[in-house]
Short mmCIF file of C-alpha atoms and ligand atoms in Angstrom, two decimals:
data_model
loop_
_atom_site.label_atom_id
_atom_site.label_comp_id
_atom_site.label_asym_id
_atom_site.label_seq_id
_atom_site.Cartn_x
_atom_site.Cartn_y
_atom_site.Cartn_z
CA UNK A 9 -13.63 -16.99 3.06
CA UNK A 10 -15.60 -14.24 1.49
CA UNK A 11 -14.90 -12.42 -1.53
CA UNK A 12 -13.61 -9.37 0.62
CA UNK A 13 -11.46 -11.67 2.93
CA UNK A 14 -10.00 -13.32 -0.41
CA UNK A 15 -9.08 -9.91 -1.85
CA UNK A 16 -7.38 -8.91 1.52
CA UNK A 17 -5.52 -11.98 1.71
CA UNK A 18 -4.13 -11.34 -1.90
CA UNK A 19 -3.15 -7.96 -1.25
CA UNK A 20 -1.59 -9.12 1.67
CA UNK A 21 0.43 -11.60 -0.29
CA UNK A 22 1.25 -9.13 -2.82
CA UNK A 23 2.37 -6.49 -0.16
CA UNK A 24 4.64 -9.49 1.30
CA UNK A 25 5.98 -10.60 -2.01
CA UNK A 26 7.03 -6.78 -2.77
CA UNK A 27 8.36 -6.10 0.56
CA UNK A 28 10.60 -9.18 0.20
CA UNK A 29 11.76 -8.48 -3.16
CA UNK A 30 13.19 -5.19 -1.78
CA UNK A 31 14.61 -6.71 1.35
CA UNK A 32 11.83 -4.52 3.57
CA UNK A 33 9.24 -5.92 5.89
CA UNK A 34 5.64 -5.31 6.75
CA UNK A 35 4.47 -3.09 9.50
CA UNK A 36 4.65 -5.70 12.43
CA UNK A 37 1.69 -4.14 13.87
CA UNK A 38 -1.32 -6.54 12.70
CA UNK A 39 -3.95 -3.81 13.13
CA UNK A 40 -2.27 -0.85 11.36
CA UNK A 41 -1.07 -3.29 8.94
CA UNK A 42 -4.51 -4.73 7.89
CA UNK A 43 -6.12 -0.96 7.89
CA UNK A 44 -3.86 -0.14 5.19
CA UNK A 45 -4.52 -3.54 3.21
CA UNK A 46 -8.36 -3.00 3.59
CA UNK A 47 -7.99 0.63 2.37
CA UNK A 48 -5.92 -0.49 -0.70
CA UNK A 49 -8.33 -3.10 -1.48
CA UNK A 50 -11.39 -0.86 -1.03
CA UNK A 51 -9.70 1.68 -3.33
CA UNK A 52 -8.97 -0.98 -5.85
CA UNK A 53 -12.70 -2.23 -6.09
CA UNK A 54 -14.17 1.48 -5.83
CA UNK A 55 -11.81 2.97 -8.41
CA UNK A 56 -10.32 -0.24 -10.01
CA UNK A 57 -6.55 1.01 -8.91
CA UNK A 58 -5.04 0.31 -5.59
CA UNK A 59 -4.65 4.01 -4.93
CA UNK A 60 -2.95 5.00 -1.65
CA UNK A 61 -5.29 4.83 1.07
CA UNK A 62 -3.21 7.65 3.16
CA UNK A 63 -3.22 10.04 0.16
CA UNK A 64 -6.05 12.22 -1.41
CA UNK A 65 -6.72 11.24 -5.18
CA UNK A 66 -6.96 14.13 -7.32
CA UNK A 67 -9.70 12.42 -9.53
CA UNK A 68 -7.51 12.88 -12.49
CA UNK A 69 -6.47 9.10 -13.49
CA UNK A 70 -3.06 10.34 -15.04
CA UNK A 71 -2.12 12.39 -12.13
CA UNK A 72 -3.13 9.75 -9.51
CA UNK A 73 -1.08 7.19 -11.17
CA UNK A 74 1.63 8.52 -8.90
CA UNK A 75 -0.35 7.36 -5.92
CA UNK A 76 -0.98 3.80 -6.83
CA UNK A 77 0.48 1.53 -4.58
CA UNK A 78 3.42 1.31 -4.73
CA UNK A 79 3.57 4.97 -4.98
CA UNK A 80 6.19 7.24 -6.65
CA UNK A 81 7.36 8.43 -3.08
CA UNK A 82 7.59 5.27 -1.09
CA UNK A 83 11.25 4.37 -1.99
CA UNK A 84 12.43 7.69 -0.78
CA UNK A 85 10.27 7.57 2.42
CA UNK A 86 11.39 4.07 3.39
CA UNK A 87 15.30 5.20 2.73
CA UNK A 88 14.64 8.33 4.79
CA UNK A 89 12.20 7.55 7.37
CA UNK A 90 12.31 4.16 7.47
CA UNK A 91 8.84 3.38 6.32
CA UNK A 92 6.39 4.62 3.66
CA UNK A 93 3.73 7.25 4.58
CA UNK A 94 1.22 4.71 5.17
CA UNK A 95 3.33 2.64 7.55
CA UNK A 96 3.01 -0.41 5.04
CA UNK A 97 6.45 -1.23 4.18
CA UNK A 98 9.31 -1.17 6.84
CA UNK A 99 13.17 -0.79 5.94
CA UNK A 100 13.74 -2.82 9.45
CA UNK A 101 11.36 -5.34 11.03
S1 SF4 B 6 2.84 5.31 1.03
FE1 SF4 B 6 2.96 3.15 1.26
S2 SF4 B 6 0.84 2.10 1.45
FE2 SF4 B 6 0.63 4.21 0.43
S3 SF4 B 6 1.02 4.04 -2.04
FE3 SF4 B 6 3.06 4.51 -0.96
S4 SF4 B 6 3.79 2.39 -0.72
FE4 SF4 B 6 1.87 2.19 -0.82
#
């Protein structure tokens, strides 16, 4: 397994665990799911933090803490829309 694949597997495992803890599921569309996972890994590698791949970073570390996955918006989004903005976490399978 390459380091990149290992990082993706770790991120996926972490996201699964987090979803499970909240009684949610991950996106069942494997392609969409892995696009988000890869985006999170990329941001973590590049910026040191798993910033949301679907939101714009301001570049201000303090402000951007809000968009570190899991972002400050996701609970409300899952509750209201059934999924987070990135379509990573889903209320229902
Ligand atoms: S929108 Fe979803 S994937 Fe993006 S940071 Fe929030 S919880 Fe993570």
